[in-house]
Amino acid sequence: DTAPLASLTVVGTTDFTGGSLITTGEQLYQGAVTLSGDHTLSSTGGSLVFGSTLDSGNRSSLTLSAGEDIVVQGAVGGTSPLGTLVIDAGDSIDFASNVHVSSVQQAAAGGLTRFGGELRAGGADGIVLSGDGFVFEAGVTADQGVLTVHNSDAAGTIAFNGPILSKKDFTQTGGAHVYLPETITVSNGGTIPPELLPRVFDRFFRVPGNGHTGSGLGLAIAQAAAQGCGLSVTPRNREGRSGLEA
């Protein structure tokens, strides 16, 4: 059996070809990190800190698990998108710049999760996040999948400061406060007959004959969240394109 390292600091650039690396304390990568194979980085009792960019030339996936914080100061997928990004932390998660991946899965965070730049997922699995509060400083886009955000802190806040675009459903649950942007666009399917637009926020309502699956709750939850903040959401068909804009 092999014991995990106590900690790790890399001053220059790093190329991960696949596998896993476990430490009990902090991992610090000061230079750019490139993935050429699926990789897992785990700090059981410390933080994962990246001082520069994270990229992959072949859409490799990355799993980050930290007992304390995850901090990424450079862009993720800025040169070429990553595959699946899986993250969980005992404390906060902070991405200071843009994140461009195939999909994002966040199981938990004991503190605030902040995306300082645009968050974009281009794959069918979309963006599925769970944690104790979220701040999205720029736009959030799920090009081919769903956008699901769950606040596991009953007194927590979710704040969207940029537009939301989801190919499929947009669902927000949990927490005490949610701040929605001026524009929420769900682009799945065709347009909705004008006479049915007032019903899209009804619980369990689905447009007859559109052939799409789903619970029919996503927009109802969004409307309820908006009303809880003293706002309302008005739906309209997108001009010249399929999908719904609100």
mmCIF file of N, CA, C and O in Angstrom, residues 51-116:
data_model
loop_
_atom_site.group_PDB
_atom_site.id
_atom_site.type_symbol
_atom_site.label_atom_id
_atom_site.label_comp_id
_atom_site.label_asym_id
_atom_site.label_seq_id
_atom_site.Cartn_x
_atom_site.Cartn_y
_atom_site.Cartn_z
ATOM 1 N N GLY A 51 -2.980 28.592 -9.903
ATOM 2 C CA GLY A 51 -2.641 29.988 -10.111
ATOM 3 C C GLY A 51 -2.737 30.459 -11.542
ATOM 4 O O GLY A 51 -2.604 31.653 -11.818
ATOM 5 N N SER A 52 -2.988 29.521 -12.466
ATOM 6 C CA SER A 52 -3.048 29.878 -13.885
ATOM 7 C C SER A 52 -4.187 29.107 -14.542
ATOM 8 O O SER A 52 -5.192 28.792 -13.899
ATOM 9 N N THR A 53 -4.035 28.770 -15.801
ATOM 10 C CA THR A 53 -5.112 28.196 -16.605
ATOM 11 C C THR A 53 -5.183 26.679 -16.497
ATOM 12 O O THR A 53 -4.209 26.013 -16.120
ATOM 13 N N LEU A 54 -6.351 26.144 -16.883
ATOM 14 C CA LEU A 54 -6.582 24.706 -17.002
ATOM 15 C C LEU A 54 -7.113 24.437 -18.402
ATOM 16 O O LEU A 54 -8.146 24.974 -18.787
ATOM 17 N N ASP A 55 -6.402 23.571 -19.170
ATOM 18 C CA ASP A 55 -6.814 23.290 -20.548
ATOM 19 C C ASP A 55 -6.639 21.815 -20.864
ATOM 20 O O ASP A 55 -5.927 21.082 -20.166
ATOM 21 N N SER A 56 -7.299 21.386 -21.950
ATOM 22 C CA SER A 56 -7.122 20.029 -22.468
ATOM 23 C C SER A 56 -7.281 20.049 -23.974
ATOM 24 O O SER A 56 -8.253 20.601 -24.494
ATOM 25 N N GLY A 57 -6.324 19.452 -24.678
ATOM 26 C CA GLY A 57 -6.393 19.403 -26.128
ATOM 27 C C GLY A 57 -7.287 18.304 -26.652
ATOM 28 O O GLY A 57 -7.600 18.262 -27.846
ATOM 29 N N ASN A 58 -7.714 17.378 -25.782
ATOM 30 C CA ASN A 58 -8.523 16.236 -26.231
ATOM 31 C C ASN A 58 -9.779 16.052 -25.384
ATOM 32 O O ASN A 58 -10.306 14.961 -25.265
ATOM 33 N N ARG A 59 -10.243 17.133 -24.781
ATOM 34 C CA ARG A 59 -11.458 17.125 -23.958
ATOM 35 C C ARG A 59 -11.389 16.101 -22.824
ATOM 36 O O ARG A 59 -12.374 15.416 -22.501
ATOM 37 N N SER A 60 -10.235 15.997 -22.199
ATOM 38 C CA SER A 60 -10.112 15.137 -21.030
ATOM 39 C C SER A 60 -10.938 15.692 -19.881
ATOM 40 O O SER A 60 -11.169 16.894 -19.776
ATOM 41 N N SER A 61 -11.368 14.795 -19.011
ATOM 42 C CA SER A 61 -12.193 15.177 -17.863
ATOM 43 C C SER A 61 -11.339 15.360 -16.622
ATOM 44 O O SER A 61 -10.263 14.770 -16.490
ATOM 45 N N LEU A 62 -11.846 16.167 -15.690
ATOM 46 C CA LEU A 62 -11.102 16.478 -14.476
ATOM 47 C C LEU A 62 -12.039 16.414 -13.277
ATOM 48 O O LEU A 62 -13.123 17.008 -13.291
ATOM 49 N N THR A 63 -11.600 15.700 -12.249
ATOM 50 C CA THR A 63 -12.313 15.636 -10.986
ATOM 51 C C THR A 63 -11.482 16.320 -9.915
ATOM 52 O O THR A 63 -10.305 15.997 -9.734
ATOM 53 N N LEU A 64 -12.080 17.280 -9.219
ATOM 54 C CA LEU A 64 -11.415 18.015 -8.150
ATOM 55 C C LEU A 64 -12.191 17.807 -6.860
ATOM 56 O O LEU A 64 -13.386 18.103 -6.793
ATOM 57 N N SER A 65 -11.504 17.298 -5.825
ATOM 58 C CA SER A 65 -12.143 17.056 -4.539
ATOM 59 C C SER A 65 -11.236 17.596 -3.442
ATOM 60 O O SER A 65 -10.077 17.187 -3.336
ATOM 61 N N ALA A 66 -11.745 18.522 -2.636
ATOM 62 C CA ALA A 66 -10.935 19.174 -1.614
ATOM 63 C C ALA A 66 -11.647 19.169 -0.269
ATOM 64 O O ALA A 66 -12.855 19.428 -0.197
ATOM 65 N N GLY A 67 -10.876 18.906 0.783
ATOM 66 C CA GLY A 67 -11.434 18.992 2.122
ATOM 67 C C GLY A 67 -11.711 20.420 2.535
ATOM 68 O O GLY A 67 -12.571 20.668 3.380
ATOM 69 N N GLU A 68 -10.961 21.364 1.943
ATOM 70 C CA GLU A 68 -11.182 22.779 2.222
ATOM 71 C C GLU A 68 -11.654 23.484 0.947
ATOM 72 O O GLU A 68 -12.749 23.232 0.485
ATOM 73 N N ASP A 69 -10.846 24.358 0.333
ATOM 74 C CA ASP A 69 -11.280 25.174 -0.792
ATOM 75 C C ASP A 69 -10.767 24.650 -2.136
ATOM 76 O O ASP A 69 -9.762 23.953 -2.207
ATOM 77 N N ILE A 70 -11.474 25.055 -3.186
ATOM 78 C CA ILE A 70 -10.980 24.936 -4.560
ATOM 79 C C ILE A 70 -10.899 26.341 -5.128
ATOM 80 O O ILE A 70 -11.894 27.075 -5.123
ATOM 81 N N VAL A 71 -9.713 26.734 -5.604
ATOM 82 C CA VAL A 71 -9.493 28.069 -6.151
ATOM 83 C C VAL A 71 -8.809 27.933 -7.502
ATOM 84 O O VAL A 71 -7.743 27.317 -7.604
ATOM 85 N N VAL A 72 -9.416 28.500 -8.550
ATOM 86 C CA VAL A 72 -8.831 28.485 -9.890
ATOM 87 C C VAL A 72 -8.776 29.929 -10.379
ATOM 88 O O VAL A 72 -9.814 30.545 -10.626
ATOM 89 N N GLN A 73 -7.567 30.461 -10.521
ATOM 90 C CA GLN A 73 -7.411 31.873 -10.859
ATOM 91 C C GLN A 73 -7.419 32.153 -12.357
ATOM 92 O O GLN A 73 -7.716 33.265 -12.781
ATOM 93 N N GLY A 74 -7.087 31.159 -13.178
ATOM 94 C CA GLY A 74 -7.077 31.347 -14.625
ATOM 95 C C GLY A 74 -8.308 30.740 -15.276
ATOM 96 O O GLY A 74 -9.155 30.115 -14.623
ATOM 97 N N ALA A 75 -8.415 30.915 -16.574
ATOM 98 C CA ALA A 75 -9.540 30.366 -17.328
ATOM 99 C C ALA A 75 -9.459 28.843 -17.388
ATOM 100 O O ALA A 75 -8.375 28.260 -17.433
ATOM 101 N N VAL A 76 -10.616 28.200 -17.403
ATOM 102 C CA VAL A 76 -10.721 26.756 -17.579
ATOM 103 C C VAL A 76 -11.264 26.490 -18.971
ATOM 104 O O VAL A 76 -12.357 26.954 -19.309
ATOM 105 N N GLY A 77 -10.512 25.761 -19.785
ATOM 106 C CA GLY A 77 -10.952 25.497 -21.147
ATOM 107 C C GLY A 77 -10.891 26.719 -22.038
ATOM 108 O O GLY A 77 -11.605 26.791 -23.040
ATOM 109 N N GLY A 78 -10.053 27.672 -21.707
ATOM 110 C CA GLY A 78 -9.956 28.891 -22.511
ATOM 111 C C GLY A 78 -9.358 28.658 -23.874
ATOM 112 O O GLY A 78 -9.766 29.272 -24.861
ATOM 113 N N THR A 79 -8.381 27.762 -23.958
ATOM 114 C CA THR A 79 -7.761 27.413 -25.239
ATOM 115 C C THR A 79 -8.545 26.317 -25.941
ATOM 116 O O THR A 79 -8.819 26.394 -27.136
ATOM 117 N N SER A 80 -8.919 25.283 -25.211
ATOM 118 C CA SER A 80 -9.755 24.196 -25.722
ATOM 119 C C SER A 80 -10.539 23.630 -24.545
ATOM 120 O O SER A 80 -9.988 23.444 -23.456
ATOM 121 N N PRO A 81 -11.835 23.355 -24.715
ATOM 122 C CA PRO A 81 -12.690 22.948 -23.600
ATOM 123 C C PRO A 81 -12.248 21.634 -22.967
ATOM 124 O O PRO A 81 -11.727 20.737 -23.639
ATOM 125 N N LEU A 82 -12.486 21.511 -21.663
ATOM 126 C CA LEU A 82 -12.318 20.246 -20.979
ATOM 127 C C LEU A 82 -13.526 19.358 -21.254
ATOM 128 O O LEU A 82 -14.526 19.803 -21.800
ATOM 129 N N GLY A 83 -13.431 18.094 -20.836
ATOM 130 C CA GLY A 83 -14.581 17.199 -20.873
ATOM 131 C C GLY A 83 -15.485 17.490 -19.685
ATOM 132 O O GLY A 83 -15.866 18.629 -19.451
ATOM 133 N N THR A 84 -15.768 16.478 -18.897
ATOM 134 C CA THR A 84 -16.593 16.663 -17.705
ATOM 135 C C THR A 84 -15.737 17.215 -16.572
ATOM 136 O O THR A 84 -14.654 16.717 -16.292
ATOM 137 N N LEU A 85 -16.256 18.242 -15.903
ATOM 138 C CA LEU A 85 -15.624 18.797 -14.716
ATOM 139 C C LEU A 85 -16.471 18.425 -13.513
ATOM 140 O O LEU A 85 -17.629 18.819 -13.410
ATOM 141 N N VAL A 86 -15.882 17.629 -12.598
ATOM 142 C CA VAL A 86 -16.568 17.182 -11.392
ATOM 143 C C VAL A 86 -15.889 17.842 -10.201
ATOM 144 O O VAL A 86 -14.667 17.733 -10.040
ATOM 145 N N ILE A 87 -16.655 18.537 -9.357
ATOM 146 C CA ILE A 87 -16.068 19.289 -8.257
ATOM 147 C C ILE A 87 -16.860 19.085 -6.968
ATOM 148 O O ILE A 87 -18.076 18.988 -6.981
ATOM 149 N N ASP A 88 -16.122 19.026 -5.849
ATOM 150 C CA ASP A 88 -16.749 19.102 -4.534
ATOM 151 C C ASP A 88 -15.707 19.590 -3.540
ATOM 152 O O ASP A 88 -14.518 19.324 -3.692
ATOM 153 N N ALA A 89 -16.167 20.340 -2.545
ATOM 154 C CA ALA A 89 -15.258 20.936 -1.577
ATOM 155 C C ALA A 89 -15.923 21.029 -0.222
ATOM 156 O O ALA A 89 -17.140 21.238 -0.121
ATOM 157 N N GLY A 90 -15.119 20.915 0.820
ATOM 158 C CA GLY A 90 -15.638 21.071 2.163
ATOM 159 C C GLY A 90 -15.964 22.505 2.502
ATOM 160 O O GLY A 90 -16.789 22.771 3.377
ATOM 161 N N ASP A 91 -15.295 23.431 1.801
ATOM 162 C CA ASP A 91 -15.544 24.846 2.030
ATOM 163 C C ASP A 91 -15.926 25.503 0.701
ATOM 164 O O ASP A 91 -16.750 24.979 -0.031
ATOM 165 N N SER A 92 -15.313 26.613 0.332
ATOM 166 C CA SER A 92 -15.742 27.380 -0.834
ATOM 167 C C SER A 92 -15.088 26.896 -2.128
ATOM 168 O O SER A 92 -14.059 26.221 -2.126
ATOM 169 N N ILE A 93 -15.718 27.278 -3.255
ATOM 170 C CA ILE A 93 -15.199 27.012 -4.599
ATOM 171 C C ILE A 93 -15.206 28.337 -5.348
ATOM 172 O O ILE A 93 -16.224 29.033 -5.371
ATOM 173 N N ASP A 94 -14.065 28.682 -5.952
ATOM 174 C CA ASP A 94 -13.984 29.963 -6.641
ATOM 175 C C ASP A 94 -13.253 29.805 -7.976
ATOM 176 O O ASP A 94 -12.083 29.429 -8.011
ATOM 177 N N PHE A 95 -13.976 30.088 -9.068
ATOM 178 C CA PHE A 95 -13.387 30.159 -10.399
ATOM 179 C C PHE A 95 -13.353 31.638 -10.782
ATOM 180 O O PHE A 95 -14.395 32.255 -10.982
ATOM 181 N N ALA A 96 -12.159 32.195 -10.897
ATOM 182 C CA ALA A 96 -12.033 33.636 -11.103
ATOM 183 C C ALA A 96 -12.326 34.061 -12.537
ATOM 184 O O ALA A 96 -12.664 35.218 -12.785
ATOM 185 N N SER A 97 -12.199 33.135 -13.493
ATOM 186 C CA SER A 97 -12.336 33.497 -14.903
ATOM 187 C C SER A 97 -13.338 32.573 -15.587
ATOM 188 O O SER A 97 -14.099 31.854 -14.929
ATOM 189 N N ASN A 98 -13.347 32.566 -16.908
ATOM 190 C CA ASN A 98 -14.298 31.767 -17.680
ATOM 191 C C ASN A 98 -14.068 30.274 -17.480
ATOM 192 O O ASN A 98 -12.928 29.819 -17.317
ATOM 193 N N VAL A 99 -15.162 29.517 -17.547
ATOM 194 C CA VAL A 99 -15.114 28.053 -17.487
ATOM 195 C C VAL A 99 -15.849 27.516 -18.705
ATOM 196 O O VAL A 99 -17.035 27.793 -18.892
ATOM 197 N N HIS A 100 -15.136 26.740 -19.548
ATOM 198 C CA HIS A 100 -15.723 26.168 -20.762
ATOM 199 C C HIS A 100 -15.411 24.676 -20.776
ATOM 200 O O HIS A 100 -14.254 24.275 -20.933
ATOM 201 N N VAL A 101 -16.440 23.850 -20.602
ATOM 202 C CA VAL A 101 -16.284 22.405 -20.487
ATOM 203 C C VAL A 101 -17.434 21.721 -21.222
ATOM 204 O O VAL A 101 -18.363 22.376 -21.703
ATOM 205 N N SER A 102 -17.385 20.379 -21.274
ATOM 206 C CA SER A 102 -18.524 19.644 -21.835
ATOM 207 C C SER A 102 -19.687 19.605 -20.858
ATOM 208 O O SER A 102 -20.850 19.766 -21.237
ATOM 209 N N SER A 103 -19.380 19.366 -19.575
ATOM 210 C CA SER A 103 -20.421 19.366 -18.548
ATOM 211 C C SER A 103 -19.782 19.656 -17.203
ATOM 212 O O SER A 103 -18.573 19.490 -17.020
ATOM 213 N N VAL A 104 -20.626 20.100 -16.259
ATOM 214 C CA VAL A 104 -20.169 20.382 -14.902
ATOM 215 C C VAL A 104 -21.082 19.655 -13.919
ATOM 216 O O VAL A 104 -22.305 19.746 -14.018
ATOM 217 N N GLN A 105 -20.461 18.955 -12.974
ATOM 218 C CA GLN A 105 -21.205 18.285 -11.917
ATOM 219 C C GLN A 105 -20.582 18.676 -10.584
ATOM 220 O O GLN A 105 -19.400 18.425 -10.358
ATOM 221 N N GLN A 106 -21.363 19.314 -9.746
ATOM 222 C CA GLN A 106 -20.886 19.682 -8.414
ATOM 223 C C GLN A 106 -21.753 19.004 -7.378
ATOM 224 O O GLN A 106 -22.943 19.267 -7.278
ATOM 225 N N ALA A 107 -21.131 18.117 -6.577
ATOM 226 C CA ALA A 107 -21.883 17.358 -5.591
ATOM 227 C C ALA A 107 -22.135 18.155 -4.330
ATOM 228 O O ALA A 107 -23.208 18.044 -3.720
ATOM 229 N N ALA A 108 -21.152 18.970 -3.901
ATOM 230 C CA ALA A 108 -21.306 19.696 -2.642
ATOM 231 C C ALA A 108 -20.233 20.760 -2.519
ATOM 232 O O ALA A 108 -19.160 20.665 -3.125
ATOM 233 N N ALA A 109 -20.539 21.774 -1.711
ATOM 234 C CA ALA A 109 -19.564 22.771 -1.277
ATOM 235 C C ALA A 109 -20.068 23.326 0.038
ATOM 236 O O ALA A 109 -21.219 23.753 0.133
ATOM 237 N N GLY A 110 -19.209 23.307 1.063
ATOM 238 C CA GLY A 110 -19.622 23.766 2.375
ATOM 239 C C GLY A 110 -19.666 25.274 2.503
ATOM 240 O O GLY A 110 -20.144 25.805 3.508
ATOM 241 N N GLY A 111 -19.160 25.989 1.500
ATOM 242 C CA GLY A 111 -19.196 27.440 1.479
ATOM 243 C C GLY A 111 -19.731 27.926 0.147
ATOM 244 O O GLY A 111 -20.313 27.169 -0.638
ATOM 245 N N LEU A 112 -19.496 29.189 -0.151
ATOM 246 C CA LEU A 112 -19.997 29.804 -1.379
ATOM 247 C C LEU A 112 -19.262 29.269 -2.603
ATOM 248 O O LEU A 112 -18.037 29.090 -2.586
ATOM 249 N N THR A 113 -19.999 29.035 -3.680
ATOM 250 C CA THR A 113 -19.405 28.721 -4.983
ATOM 251 C C THR A 113 -19.566 29.939 -5.883
ATOM 252 O O THR A 113 -20.684 30.421 -6.078
ATOM 253 N N ARG A 114 -18.442 30.424 -6.420
ATOM 254 C CA ARG A 114 -18.490 31.620 -7.266
ATOM 255 C C ARG A 114 -17.858 31.319 -8.624
ATOM 256 O O ARG A 114 -16.770 30.764 -8.701
ATOM 257 N N PHE A 115 -18.570 31.691 -9.684
ATOM 258 C CA PHE A 115 -18.033 31.654 -11.035
ATOM 259 C C PHE A 115 -17.849 33.103 -11.465
ATOM 260 O O PHE A 115 -18.815 33.817 -11.735
ATOM 261 N N GLY A 116 -16.582 33.543 -11.545
ATOM 262 C CA GLY A 116 -16.285 34.940 -11.814
ATOM 263 C C GLY A 116 -16.402 35.337 -13.272
ATOM 264 O O GLY A 116 -16.511 36.523 -13.591
#
